[in-house]
XYZ file of C-alpha atoms in Angstrom:
375
model
C 0.000 0.000 0.000
C 1.247 3.480 -0.890
C -0.434 5.623 1.776
C -1.735 9.131 1.221
C 0.464 10.451 4.045
C 3.390 9.124 6.054
C 4.953 11.205 8.867
C 8.624 12.030 8.328
C 11.406 11.974 10.928
C 14.711 13.800 10.427
C 16.636 11.578 12.862
C 17.100 13.976 15.784
C 13.574 13.889 17.211
C 14.079 11.106 19.758
C 17.451 12.515 20.825
C 15.900 15.909 21.549
C 13.013 14.276 23.427
C 15.562 12.415 25.569
C 17.348 15.724 26.260
C 14.082 17.322 27.372
C 13.519 14.426 29.758
C 17.076 14.658 31.081
C 16.591 18.359 31.819
C 13.605 17.453 33.992
C 11.270 19.937 32.325
C 8.437 18.327 30.353
C 5.698 20.939 30.745
C 5.377 23.912 28.418
C 7.677 26.863 27.825
C 10.981 25.142 28.455
C 14.104 25.463 26.352
C 12.754 23.575 23.334
C 9.515 25.545 23.239
C 11.477 28.806 23.380
C 13.856 27.695 20.623
C 10.943 26.779 18.354
C 9.333 30.163 18.992
C 12.563 32.006 18.195
C 12.915 30.011 14.976
C 9.408 30.965 13.904
C 9.992 34.627 14.655
C 13.209 34.538 12.641
C 11.669 32.764 9.638
C 8.413 34.700 9.467
C 9.364 38.104 10.839
C 6.516 37.928 13.349
C 6.805 40.267 16.313
C 5.992 37.297 18.544
C 5.572 33.594 18.008
C 3.705 31.645 20.670
C 3.750 27.867 20.490
C 0.403 26.171 21.083
C -0.897 22.618 21.379
C -2.636 22.914 17.994
C -3.569 25.279 15.206
C -7.101 25.051 16.572
C -5.804 26.450 19.870
C -4.008 29.263 18.054
C -7.219 30.208 16.230
C -9.147 30.166 19.500
C -6.555 32.487 21.041
C -6.865 34.807 18.043
C -10.641 34.910 18.452
C -10.274 35.932 22.107
C -7.643 38.549 21.250
C -9.913 39.987 18.565
C -12.630 40.278 21.232
C -15.057 38.325 19.111
C -18.415 37.965 20.840
C -22.107 37.204 20.358
C -23.566 38.981 17.344
C -20.214 39.534 15.636
C -19.509 38.254 12.141
C -16.297 36.817 10.734
C -15.750 36.426 6.984
C -14.045 33.263 5.746
C -14.166 30.712 2.942
C -16.454 27.735 3.316
C -13.844 25.437 1.793
C -11.728 24.995 4.902
C -11.344 22.815 7.977
C -13.953 23.140 10.704
C -11.489 24.724 13.172
C -11.425 27.904 11.081
C -15.071 28.502 11.937
C -15.263 26.753 15.325
C -12.811 29.160 16.948
C -15.194 32.045 16.333
C -18.469 30.186 16.806
C -17.225 29.270 20.293
C -17.162 33.011 21.064
C -20.739 33.430 19.807
C -19.919 34.832 16.364
C -21.495 34.018 13.017
C -19.181 32.695 10.294
C -19.989 34.406 7.010
C -18.966 32.217 4.088
C -17.878 33.591 0.725
C -16.903 31.724 -2.413
C -13.407 30.685 -3.466
C -11.359 31.462 -6.552
C -11.511 28.835 -9.319
C -7.729 28.913 -9.804
C -6.229 28.631 -6.289
C -9.299 27.587 -4.256
C -8.460 30.434 -1.886
C -11.043 32.941 -0.682
C -12.164 35.140 -3.583
C -10.928 38.540 -2.495
C -13.319 40.254 -4.939
C -16.309 38.919 -2.975
C -15.224 39.975 0.516
C -16.543 43.536 0.590
C -20.051 42.424 -0.382
C -20.089 40.308 2.785
C -19.109 43.125 5.168
C -21.815 44.445 7.494
C -21.735 46.668 10.595
C -21.330 43.443 12.602
C -18.180 42.297 10.802
C -15.121 42.117 13.058
C -12.533 40.119 11.111
C -11.529 38.448 7.857
C -9.961 34.985 8.008
C -8.169 34.098 4.763
C -7.138 30.436 4.465
C -3.997 29.755 2.404
C -5.121 26.574 0.696
C -2.442 24.011 -0.227
C 0.257 26.424 0.916
C -0.574 28.954 -1.824
C -1.061 32.455 -0.470
C -4.291 34.376 -0.737
C -4.138 37.839 -2.330
C -3.053 39.447 0.910
C -2.367 42.947 -0.429
C -5.978 43.246 -1.549
C -7.340 41.658 1.624
C -5.291 43.930 3.881
C -6.437 46.979 1.911
C -10.084 45.929 2.384
C -9.501 45.383 6.095
C -7.871 48.804 6.425
C -10.776 50.542 4.682
C -13.310 48.908 6.984
C -11.246 48.827 10.189
C -11.251 45.031 10.388
C -8.744 42.564 11.764
C -7.142 39.950 9.516
C -6.387 36.563 11.074
C -4.539 34.301 8.643
C -5.282 30.593 8.771
C -1.821 29.562 7.598
C -2.125 25.972 8.824
C -0.851 24.647 5.497
C 1.478 27.478 4.539
C 4.639 27.564 6.675
C 7.643 28.192 4.377
C 5.441 29.741 1.655
C 5.848 33.322 0.440
C 3.690 36.044 -1.074
C 5.461 38.734 -3.079
C 8.676 37.928 -1.244
C 7.134 37.994 2.231
C 6.552 34.941 4.430
C 2.949 33.800 4.536
C 1.619 34.551 7.998
C 3.463 37.866 8.260
C 0.874 40.205 6.727
C -2.257 39.761 8.849
C -2.607 41.080 12.366
C -2.276 37.458 13.526
C -1.725 34.065 11.912
C -2.242 30.468 13.023
C 0.086 27.617 12.045
C -0.240 23.841 12.290
C 2.343 21.139 12.948
C -0.129 18.263 12.683
C 1.351 15.066 11.270
C -0.242 15.783 7.881
C 1.650 19.064 7.500
C 5.154 19.648 6.112
C 6.874 20.446 9.419
C 5.361 18.259 12.114
C 5.207 17.349 15.781
C 2.245 14.988 15.696
C -0.041 17.630 17.125
C 1.039 21.206 17.633
C 0.591 24.754 16.411
C 1.606 28.359 16.846
C 0.105 31.818 16.935
C 2.084 34.478 15.089
C 1.430 38.025 16.257
C 2.331 40.819 13.843
C 0.524 43.610 15.689
C 2.296 44.437 18.947
C -0.997 45.524 20.574
C -1.847 41.865 21.099
C 1.411 40.465 22.475
C 0.994 41.034 26.223
C -2.591 39.830 26.345
C -1.761 36.809 24.157
C 0.771 35.643 26.748
C -1.899 35.874 29.452
C -4.601 34.076 27.456
C -2.161 31.284 26.608
C -1.268 30.832 30.301
C -4.810 30.180 31.525
C -5.517 33.865 32.006
C -2.560 34.465 34.345
C 0.477 36.723 34.128
C 2.795 33.735 34.623
C 5.022 34.780 31.704
C 5.824 38.040 33.478
C 6.556 36.087 36.651
C 8.984 33.777 34.848
C 10.777 36.834 33.429
C 11.040 38.343 36.917
C 8.721 41.259 36.106
C 6.320 40.428 38.961
C 6.989 38.637 42.254
C 3.968 36.322 41.928
C 1.466 35.501 39.249
C -2.300 35.592 39.430
C -5.488 35.371 37.371
C -5.824 38.583 35.369
C -7.898 37.792 32.245
C -9.776 35.186 30.265
C -7.655 32.254 29.152
C -7.092 28.549 28.818
C -4.259 26.030 28.565
C -2.780 26.394 25.093
C 0.859 25.435 25.694
C 2.455 22.397 24.058
C 4.595 20.118 26.195
C 8.366 20.131 25.877
C 8.184 16.678 24.274
C 6.164 18.083 21.380
C 8.498 21.066 21.049
C 11.594 18.856 21.186
C 10.235 16.787 18.297
C 9.342 19.971 16.410
C 12.755 21.570 16.865
C 14.376 18.686 14.997
C 11.956 19.326 12.149
C 12.578 23.075 12.028
C 16.306 22.500 11.716
C 15.629 20.618 8.471
C 12.807 22.865 7.246
C 14.643 24.057 4.133
C 15.643 20.578 2.987
C 12.155 19.218 3.753
C 10.640 21.985 1.641
C 13.034 21.415 -1.260
C 12.336 17.676 -1.293
C 8.591 18.267 -1.259
C 8.895 20.799 -4.051
C 10.788 18.232 -6.114
C 7.938 15.740 -5.634
C 5.366 18.408 -6.499
C 7.285 19.447 -9.614
C 7.499 15.832 -10.774
C 3.735 15.430 -10.526
C 3.199 18.734 -12.276
C 5.551 17.905 -15.131
C 4.155 14.442 -15.805
C 0.531 15.640 -15.724
C 1.038 18.507 -18.159
C 0.009 16.473 -21.199
C -2.911 14.933 -19.323
C -4.195 18.441 -18.646
C -3.848 19.314 -22.337
C -5.806 16.165 -23.153
C -8.602 17.198 -20.795
C -8.098 14.338 -18.347
C -7.539 16.559 -15.310
C -6.747 20.065 -14.185
C -3.498 20.773 -12.365
C -3.017 23.242 -9.470
C -2.451 26.897 -10.353
C 0.290 28.936 -8.670
C -0.178 32.691 -9.280
C 2.742 34.960 -10.077
C 4.253 36.239 -6.831
C 3.328 33.136 -4.840
C 6.095 30.745 -3.781
C 4.351 27.717 -2.318
C 5.679 25.020 0.024
C 4.379 21.924 -1.821
C 2.013 21.087 0.992
C -0.162 18.956 -1.264
C -0.651 17.942 -4.856
C -4.245 17.750 -5.996
C -5.952 17.379 -9.342
C -9.449 18.386 -10.389
C -11.448 15.733 -12.209
C -14.632 16.012 -14.273
C -17.253 15.532 -11.563
C -18.114 13.750 -8.319
C -18.869 10.443 -10.022
C -15.504 10.331 -11.749
C -13.703 11.270 -8.552
C -15.439 8.538 -6.578
C -14.552 5.966 -9.219
C -10.966 7.250 -9.399
C -10.352 6.961 -5.642
C -11.805 3.434 -5.635
C -9.723 2.380 -8.640
C -6.527 3.768 -7.115
C -7.266 1.965 -3.851
C -7.604 -1.289 -5.770
C -4.046 -0.684 -6.983
C -2.839 -0.084 -3.432
C -2.603 3.705 -3.645
C -4.273 5.954 -1.094
C -5.919 9.046 -2.581
C -8.411 11.230 -0.728
C -10.738 14.142 -1.296
C -10.747 17.129 1.054
C -13.284 19.252 2.922
C -17.031 19.056 2.891
C -17.789 22.800 2.542
C -18.797 24.258 5.878
C -21.840 26.073 4.507
C -23.325 22.729 3.430
C -22.474 20.878 6.661
C -25.263 20.373 9.220
C -23.802 22.686 11.863
C -22.399 25.218 9.392
C -25.834 25.644 7.846
C -27.248 26.162 11.329
C -24.812 28.744 12.709
C -23.391 30.428 9.598
C -24.613 32.206 6.525
C -23.365 32.477 2.954
C -23.016 35.495 0.718
C -23.447 34.685 -2.961
C -24.279 31.403 -4.626
C -21.059 29.561 -3.588
C -21.013 28.001 -7.060
C -17.236 27.567 -7.274
C -17.040 25.975 -3.834
C -19.959 23.674 -4.587
C -18.435 22.507 -7.860
C -14.727 22.217 -7.136
C -15.065 20.414 -3.802
C -16.699 17.512 -5.668
C -13.930 17.359 -8.271
C -10.797 17.619 -6.123
C -8.668 14.605 -5.243
C -5.324 14.663 -3.408
C -2.482 12.381 -4.398
C 0.101 10.899 -2.005
C 2.670 13.478 -0.869
C 5.312 12.580 1.734
C 9.067 12.383 2.017
C 10.117 8.909 0.974
C 7.537 8.809 -1.818
C 10.320 9.374 -4.332
C 10.802 5.657 -4.995
C 7.042 5.110 -5.398
C 6.016 8.264 -7.230
C 6.355 6.849 -10.727
C 3.887 4.115 -9.763
C 1.395 6.727 -8.523
C 1.752 8.744 -11.721
C 1.388 5.722 -13.990
C -1.647 4.487 -12.070
C -3.249 7.938 -12.173
C -2.853 8.231 -15.925
C -3.953 4.651 -16.525
C -7.137 5.032 -14.464
C -8.060 8.362 -16.083
C -7.374 7.138 -19.602
C -9.533 4.071 -18.959
């Protein structure tokens, strides 16, 4: 079986975990957590990087920092993971879904302003497949309407937009280190803060609503409950694993890009022949090869394709059920526009295996893909 995903280890992960244990500090915010945060700040240019137990936790922190509450509205694409909406629904807000672009499957920036109302508090662009949204346009819209921008960059670490790291343009950004991502720690995430107004309160929210971070820095002689918060820290074991991954982030990205480029090259003729549609990378976007997907003719063909590939021992999967058409999304959210692109493309998209070590199997995946589609 060639699986859809297989977690990658650089070779230092277990050694770093053993070091964390030897130091006798396994809870959050030890040496490994701090080193991961410094690495993120260096690579992204964020004013502050705060490690979290998940991207979901980072989004929940962002919702609290943005003071999202009952009656507020948050604009986002429907074609995203449920955490993008859940973080704000938990605060009592209404997710307002807008359609995606047919080329990148990112939020259609031309449809955002039509969704803005007096209740709108934030825009949450999701960088699908590691390809950046049109952040210059989105930030200009946010500035005109005095809105916050919270980037869901779960899939986009090591990607760039017009020469700037993805996650560095919004007021805040959430990252994921889930085992399906490029840089992993099993579970794990981070909140990037680009607006210094939010740094001090973010530390408090992350530490269960206490000023413990100030206490650890010697700025107060004891710490106490000062604000709303929860437990968002990752353990040192997670951070130790992650540090080993960050040290190889450039080589991991280059190897993934090589796999992505191989797919793209071999499927060029198939696209010309009308068998599939390949991903589109706009000018100015440098992606991180998070995934390789193809768009097929319709839902029936995609279902048959996945089944046929499975028969050949190759794991291929589709992606999200759009949130606006999910039972709970239909109950708590609302859509602006007909969502025609989302409704169509989600039924046509299929993701091919993408993991380090696939190199020796990739030709088999490509040959099987072409054979199934041609048949």
